[in-house]
Structure formats: structure tokens, C-alpha cells
Amino acid sequence: MKNKSCRILARDQTVSNDTWTTGLNNNDLIIGPSGSGKTRGYVLPNLLQSGESLVITDTKGNLCAQIGPVLEGRGYTVLEINLADCVSSPYGYNPLDYIRVINGRCHEQDVMTAAAALVPLENQRDPYWELAARSMLTGIIAYVMERLPYGERTMSSVTRLFREMGTGRFDQLMSEVSEIDPECLAAVQYQMFLMTQKAEKMYASVQGILAEKLSPFSFSGVLALMNHPQKISLSRIGERKTAVFLHISDTDRSMDRLATLFYTQALHVLCGSADKRKNNRLKVPVRLILDDFAAGADSCIPDFDKITSVIRSREISVSVILQSLSQLEASYGHNKAMTIVNNCDHLLYLGGQDVETARYIATKANKSVNTVLNMPLDDAWLFTRGEAPRQVQKYNLKEHPLYHQMQKHASKRNRELFEDKAAFCELPF
């Protein structure tokens, strides 16, 4: 069934979500600094009218409260994962749930995907140390998946096993599994890693890298998140209309690696689900709205430049929201950053002070850099592949037909908060 919904890009500027009719992909690139209208001019209007399943980055933690009731009224299942406060998260997420185990052996590609997300290659010039750490992490995850009971297959167990590397217990466990099943992934990775133990400096370096990468998974809040009785199912997002809000703190970046792993696994699971269907397309199209994208090296989704080029046929799309192109290049490098940009058939530039970004936009629009930098605050530049650049007006959220529903729920929420505070004030202390 064709997707007949559309997206709002600017005032009087919409685009169909039916890629089979437009011939374009549904990937959007939104560029603009804080306060330029990324949320009110793009995210909220498109959440209000979307017919797709959604995975939304909620950096301030208020999007779910703002728009969740409206989506529920339109038949959506609304889920929230709170990485800013894992203990109070309404739903849980355990990354190791998405590593397949078949006949006692874990799926090697699933393990390597998780390890790559947790240990990104930050030093592109000399990635040797990080690759070694990634290889060792692959072995540790494989051991947890193949040797521990189902209820203990969490990142907390991975962290506990890693801490044994300094006690000798780690080598004992790995040696035992190498004797029992020398061809399993844990044994193979360990045997390869044994060669590095002779180089004391390298062994210590790998331990140091893994200690830094795994430190966020060692506290009780993450364990509570991974053992939550209500855990999200990534595959169901492509089967029925679902909105998943991933609450990430915009001031505390300690959970960025877990968020990156979530996005990585979501993309892989959804692509796999599409490939299992007869037409290789998801039953319900899925959009990932990635706000504050590429905020740092820990936010890099592995192979994202390649993924964005192959998801269109599977009815998956992304909205990449940045403050500047410089931010994207700092995280992915120039070549990968440009591949990501080129894989988005729609680019909305909301203004900003970054000169390199303005120069890129000026070249595309055939205007001077000063013209782009001095663009009126209510204007934007819209680029669609195959069409001439357009200087447009930003969308006004209040003009959306469903805006009043947001206001109604907001008023109700504020009234409940006021009543709670009033009741609190009346308590006889």
C-alpha cells in the first residue's frame, strides 16, 4: 500500500512521503542553531500529522508530554525510554536482546555491530588501539551471550566480566571456554587477543579504552533499565503505528553511547524485518527524527553514511537535525559527512553563524555568503533534488490544523501540575 502522507518543510512547502511517486528518498537534513525553529518549524508539525511510525530524539524531555497524547488520539502506541533518568524510565531497553543466539552460538554480525557502536573509531589516523579494544569487547559480549543464563545477558554483565581482566579470573574463564568450544566467537576473539598480552603497553591501553567506554553501564540505573519488565520491541515499530521517544539529556552526555547503540540496532532490526517480507518493505513506514545529531564522537552511528543510501526501498527514512555542517564533519569526517548530506534529497537551512555551512549553502543557492548569513530570521533555504533552490518562510506551528489539540493537552497538563502543587501546599507540616 502506498504511503499517501506528506511532510511539512516550510510554509506552503510540503512533500509527499510516497517515494515511488516522487522518485526521491524521504531523508531530510535540517540545519540551524539553537532557537532557529528546528523543533517548532519542523519536528512538531510533522509529528502532528505523521502517518509513519516514529523514533524521536527528545533532548529536553518534553516532546513526549507535548505531542504524545495527540498521537495516542490518532491511534499510535506511544513509548518513552528515559536515558536521562534510567531508574524512572517508563520502558526498558536491553541491547543484548537484539543479539541473536542460534544453537548456542551468538550471531557474529550482531555482536560486532554492538561493539562497533560502543567503541567508535575516534582516532581515524591511528585506529589500531580502538580496533583492538573493539575486538576484545566482541569476545566479552559473545561470552555473556553464550555462557550466561538469559536473565544475566545485559551490558552490566559485560561490564562485570571486563572488570575481571585485572584479577586473572578473566583469563581463567576465557581459557575454559576455549577448551570447551574453541570455535565459538568468545574463544576465537580471546585467542587473537592473547598475542597482545605480551605487549604490556598495548594490553593496558586496550583496558583503558574499554574502561572509559563501559563506565556508563556499571551503575544501578542502567541495570534497572535493562531489566525493566516492559521492554521495547524494535521489530514491532515497523508493524504498527508506534512513536518511541528517546529522552537524552542535552547537558549530561554519559548515555550517548547507549543512545547510539539504540539507533544502530533499530536501523538493523528494521532493515532485517523489511527483508523478511515478500516485498522487502516494512508494513508501516518508519522515520527516525535524530535531533542533536553528531553532537560528539560517541554519537556516531557506525556506517550511517552507507545506511542512509539503502533504507529508502525498505520504507525507512531519517531526519538528520544539525546545528552546522562543521558539526557533522567533526564527528564523521569530511567524506562520510558529505555522503550523508548527499543521501538526503531534502535540505532545509534555517540560518546560522557558521561560515563554512553558509558557504556551502551559498554555493548551492548561487548567492553570496553574506546574503546567506544575513538572511531574515523568519526565512529559510529549501533544497530538493531535481528542483531549483527556494528561499522560503519558516513554518508557523500555530497554523497547523492540529495545533489546538496540543494546546488542549498542554492546558490540561498545566492544570494538573497546578493542582498537584496546590495539594502539596496544603499538606500539614
PDB file of C-alpha atoms in Angstrom, residues 9-152:
ATOM      1  CA  LEU A   9       9.251  21.524   5.190  1.00  0.00           C
ATOM      2  CA  ALA A  10       8.315  25.212   5.301  1.00  0.00           C
ATOM      3  CA  ARG A  11       5.314  27.498   4.961  1.00  0.00           C
ATOM      4  CA  ASP A  12       3.301  26.372   1.886  1.00  0.00           C
ATOM      5  CA  GLN A  13       6.019  23.776   1.184  1.00  0.00           C
ATOM      6  CA  THR A  14       5.069  20.117   1.599  1.00  0.00           C
ATOM      7  CA  VAL A  15       6.451  16.949   0.058  1.00  0.00           C
ATOM      8  CA  SER A  16       4.787  13.574  -0.442  1.00  0.00           C
ATOM      9  CA  ASN A  17       6.070  10.587   1.531  1.00  0.00           C
ATOM     10  CA  ASP A  18       5.323   8.303  -1.418  1.00  0.00           C
ATOM     11  CA  THR A  19       8.853   7.730  -2.712  1.00  0.00           C
ATOM     12  CA  TRP A  20       7.544   5.524  -5.508  1.00  0.00           C
ATOM     13  CA  THR A  21       5.699   8.520  -6.960  1.00  0.00           C
ATOM     14  CA  THR A  22       8.231  11.284  -6.247  1.00  0.00           C
ATOM     15  CA  GLY A  23      11.311   9.274  -7.193  1.00  0.00           C
ATOM     16  CA  LEU A  24      13.047  10.849  -4.180  1.00  0.00           C
ATOM     17  CA  ASN A  25      14.055   9.427  -0.842  1.00  0.00           C
ATOM     18  CA  ASN A  26      12.372  10.738   2.302  1.00  0.00           C
ATOM     19  CA  ASN A  27      15.579  11.658   4.103  1.00  0.00           C
ATOM     20  CA  ASP A  28      15.628  15.255   5.367  1.00  0.00           C
ATOM     21  CA  LEU A  29      18.609  17.294   6.514  1.00  0.00           C
ATOM     22  CA  ILE A  30      17.703  20.194   8.807  1.00  0.00           C
ATOM     23  CA  ILE A  31      20.444  22.701   9.676  1.00  0.00           C
ATOM     24  CA  GLY A  32      20.078  25.520  12.165  1.00  0.00           C
ATOM     25  CA  PRO A  33      21.431  26.711  15.522  1.00  0.00           C
ATOM     26  CA  SER A  34      19.540  26.751  18.803  1.00  0.00           C
ATOM     27  CA  GLY A  35      16.411  28.881  18.541  1.00  0.00           C
ATOM     28  CA  SER A  36      16.211  28.774  14.744  1.00  0.00           C
ATOM     29  CA  GLY A  37      12.951  26.799  14.689  1.00  0.00           C
ATOM     30  CA  LYS A  38      14.075  23.211  14.190  1.00  0.00           C
ATOM     31  CA  THR A  39      11.552  21.878  16.699  1.00  0.00           C
ATOM     32  CA  ARG A  40       8.605  24.264  16.207  1.00  0.00           C
ATOM     33  CA  GLY A  41       9.057  24.642  12.461  1.00  0.00           C
ATOM     34  CA  TYR A  42       9.868  21.060  11.506  1.00  0.00           C
ATOM     35  CA  VAL A  43       9.707  18.417  14.249  1.00  0.00           C
ATOM     36  CA  LEU A  44       6.383  19.257  15.918  1.00  0.00           C
ATOM     37  CA  PRO A  45       4.392  19.974  12.721  1.00  0.00           C
ATOM     38  CA  ASN A  46       5.476  16.665  11.223  1.00  0.00           C
ATOM     39  CA  LEU A  47       4.770  14.738  14.410  1.00  0.00           C
ATOM     40  CA  LEU A  48       1.270  16.189  14.434  1.00  0.00           C
ATOM     41  CA  GLN A  49       0.393  14.828  11.006  1.00  0.00           C
ATOM     42  CA  SER A  50       2.660  11.853  10.521  1.00  0.00           C
ATOM     43  CA  GLY A  51       1.265   8.540   9.320  1.00  0.00           C
ATOM     44  CA  GLU A  52       4.579   6.732   9.870  1.00  0.00           C
ATOM     45  CA  SER A  53       5.992   5.018  12.902  1.00  0.00           C
ATOM     46  CA  LEU A  54       8.465   7.311  14.616  1.00  0.00           C
ATOM     47  CA  VAL A  55      11.656   7.133  16.640  1.00  0.00           C
ATOM     48  CA  ILE A  56      12.303  10.598  18.061  1.00  0.00           C
ATOM     49  CA  THR A  57      15.265  12.059  19.905  1.00  0.00           C
ATOM     50  CA  ASP A  58      13.832  14.053  22.802  1.00  0.00           C
ATOM     51  CA  THR A  59      16.776  16.054  24.138  1.00  0.00           C
ATOM     52  CA  LYS A  60      14.796  18.213  26.547  1.00  0.00           C
ATOM     53  CA  GLY A  61      12.354  15.544  27.652  1.00  0.00           C
ATOM     54  CA  ASN A  62       9.190  17.491  26.849  1.00  0.00           C
ATOM     55  CA  LEU A  63       8.285  16.286  23.353  1.00  0.00           C
ATOM     56  CA  CYS A  64       6.579  13.145  24.613  1.00  0.00           C
ATOM     57  CA  ALA A  65       4.443  15.166  27.034  1.00  0.00           C
ATOM     58  CA  GLN A  66       3.646  17.753  24.332  1.00  0.00           C
ATOM     59  CA  ILE A  67       2.742  15.506  21.465  1.00  0.00           C
ATOM     60  CA  GLY A  68       2.247  12.024  22.952  1.00  0.00           C
ATOM     61  CA  PRO A  69      -1.462  12.496  23.850  1.00  0.00           C
ATOM     62  CA  VAL A  70      -2.201  13.792  20.332  1.00  0.00           C
ATOM     63  CA  LEU A  71      -0.500  10.764  18.779  1.00  0.00           C
ATOM     64  CA  GLU A  72      -2.352   8.394  21.084  1.00  0.00           C
ATOM     65  CA  GLY A  73      -5.597  10.008  19.958  1.00  0.00           C
ATOM     66  CA  ARG A  74      -4.604   9.205  16.381  1.00  0.00           C
ATOM     67  CA  GLY A  75      -4.087   5.513  17.122  1.00  0.00           C
ATOM     68  CA  TYR A  76      -0.381   5.488  17.956  1.00  0.00           C
ATOM     69  CA  THR A  77       1.260   3.374  20.625  1.00  0.00           C
ATOM     70  CA  VAL A  78       3.451   5.885  22.455  1.00  0.00           C
ATOM     71  CA  LEU A  79       6.573   4.644  24.275  1.00  0.00           C
ATOM     72  CA  GLU A  80       9.265   6.561  26.141  1.00  0.00           C
ATOM     73  CA  ILE A  81      12.761   5.483  27.137  1.00  0.00           C
ATOM     74  CA  ASN A  82      14.347   7.890  29.598  1.00  0.00           C
ATOM     75  CA  LEU A  83      18.135   7.762  29.371  1.00  0.00           C
ATOM     76  CA  ALA A  84      18.377  10.988  31.361  1.00  0.00           C
ATOM     77  CA  ASP A  85      16.962   9.132  34.387  1.00  0.00           C
ATOM     78  CA  CYS A  86      17.179   5.408  33.703  1.00  0.00           C
ATOM     79  CA  VAL A  87      15.586   4.383  37.000  1.00  0.00           C
ATOM     80  CA  SER A  88      12.328   6.202  36.236  1.00  0.00           C
ATOM     81  CA  SER A  89      12.150   5.234  32.555  1.00  0.00           C
ATOM     82  CA  PRO A  90       8.593   4.107  31.619  1.00  0.00           C
ATOM     83  CA  TYR A  91      10.038   1.452  29.284  1.00  0.00           C
ATOM     84  CA  GLY A  92      13.261  -0.527  29.292  1.00  0.00           C
ATOM     85  CA  TYR A  93      15.862  -1.360  26.673  1.00  0.00           C
ATOM     86  CA  ASN A  94      18.458  -4.120  26.754  1.00  0.00           C
ATOM     87  CA  PRO A  95      20.844  -4.018  23.755  1.00  0.00           C
ATOM     88  CA  LEU A  96      21.760  -7.672  24.157  1.00  0.00           C
ATOM     89  CA  ASP A  97      18.148  -8.680  23.498  1.00  0.00           C
ATOM     90  CA  TYR A  98      18.875  -7.913  19.837  1.00  0.00           C
ATOM     91  CA  ILE A  99      21.833 -10.256  19.539  1.00  0.00           C
ATOM     92  CA  ARG A 100      20.539 -13.494  18.108  1.00  0.00           C
ATOM     93  CA  VAL A 101      21.636 -16.821  19.635  1.00  0.00           C
ATOM     94  CA  ILE A 102      21.141 -19.848  17.368  1.00  0.00           C
ATOM     95  CA  ASN A 103      22.018 -23.363  18.595  1.00  0.00           C
ATOM     96  CA  GLY A 104      24.064 -21.893  21.429  1.00  0.00           C
ATOM     97  CA  ARG A 105      26.107 -19.618  19.163  1.00  0.00           C
ATOM     98  CA  CYS A 106      25.545 -15.874  19.033  1.00  0.00           C
ATOM     99  CA  HIS A 107      25.183 -14.161  15.679  1.00  0.00           C
ATOM    100  CA  GLU A 108      28.652 -12.777  14.972  1.00  0.00           C
ATOM    101  CA  GLN A 109      27.467  -9.773  12.953  1.00  0.00           C
ATOM    102  CA  ASP A 110      25.044  -8.733  15.705  1.00  0.00           C
ATOM    103  CA  VAL A 111      27.858  -8.776  18.261  1.00  0.00           C
ATOM    104  CA  MET A 112      30.260  -6.850  16.038  1.00  0.00           C
ATOM    105  CA  THR A 113      27.574  -4.240  15.301  1.00  0.00           C
ATOM    106  CA  ALA A 114      27.076  -3.648  19.028  1.00  0.00           C
ATOM    107  CA  ALA A 115      30.820  -3.488  19.686  1.00  0.00           C
ATOM    108  CA  ALA A 116      31.329  -1.007  16.841  1.00  0.00           C
ATOM    109  CA  ALA A 117      28.656   1.312  18.276  1.00  0.00           C
ATOM    110  CA  LEU A 118      30.164   1.150  21.757  1.00  0.00           C
ATOM    111  CA  VAL A 119      33.767   1.647  20.623  1.00  0.00           C
ATOM    112  CA  PRO A 120      33.675   4.166  17.749  1.00  0.00           C
ATOM    113  CA  LEU A 121      36.896   4.931  15.896  1.00  0.00           C
ATOM    114  CA  GLU A 122      37.670   8.385  17.229  1.00  0.00           C
ATOM    115  CA  ASN A 123      41.311   8.357  16.106  1.00  0.00           C
ATOM    116  CA  GLN A 124      40.992   7.899  12.348  1.00  0.00           C
ATOM    117  CA  ARG A 125      44.735   8.317  11.782  1.00  0.00           C
ATOM    118  CA  ASP A 126      45.724   5.556  14.188  1.00  0.00           C
ATOM    119  CA  PRO A 127      42.688   3.367  14.917  1.00  0.00           C
ATOM    120  CA  TYR A 128      44.766   0.322  15.935  1.00  0.00           C
ATOM    121  CA  TRP A 129      44.165   0.646  19.678  1.00  0.00           C
ATOM    122  CA  GLU A 130      40.434   1.192  19.312  1.00  0.00           C
ATOM    123  CA  LEU A 131      40.129  -1.715  16.884  1.00  0.00           C
ATOM    124  CA  ALA A 132      41.908  -3.953  19.405  1.00  0.00           C
ATOM    125  CA  ALA A 133      39.550  -2.768  22.152  1.00  0.00           C
ATOM    126  CA  ARG A 134      36.563  -3.376  19.890  1.00  0.00           C
ATOM    127  CA  SER A 135      37.798  -6.897  19.168  1.00  0.00           C
ATOM    128  CA  MET A 136      38.148  -7.669  22.870  1.00  0.00           C
ATOM    129  CA  LEU A 137      34.697  -6.241  23.593  1.00  0.00           C
ATOM    130  CA  THR A 138      33.307  -8.519  20.880  1.00  0.00           C
ATOM    131  CA  GLY A 139      34.727 -11.500  22.752  1.00  0.00           C
ATOM    132  CA  ILE A 140      33.333 -10.336  26.100  1.00  0.00           C
ATOM    133  CA  ILE A 141      29.839  -9.795  24.699  1.00  0.00           C
ATOM    134  CA  ALA A 142      29.976 -13.196  22.991  1.00  0.00           C
ATOM    135  CA  TYR A 143      30.910 -14.862  26.292  1.00  0.00           C
ATOM    136  CA  VAL A 144      27.989 -13.202  28.093  1.00  0.00           C
ATOM    137  CA  MET A 145      25.561 -14.242  25.343  1.00  0.00           C
ATOM    138  CA  GLU A 146      26.758 -17.844  25.062  1.00  0.00           C
ATOM    139  CA  ARG A 147      27.693 -18.715  28.662  1.00  0.00           C
ATOM    140  CA  LEU A 148      25.391 -16.812  30.989  1.00  0.00           C
ATOM    141  CA  PRO A 149      21.697 -17.501  31.731  1.00  0.00           C
ATOM    142  CA  TYR A 150      19.175 -15.451  29.747  1.00  0.00           C
ATOM    143  CA  GLY A 151      18.351 -13.148  32.676  1.00  0.00           C
ATOM    144  CA  GLU A 152      22.016 -12.126  33.032  1.00  0.00           C
TER     145      GLU A 152
END
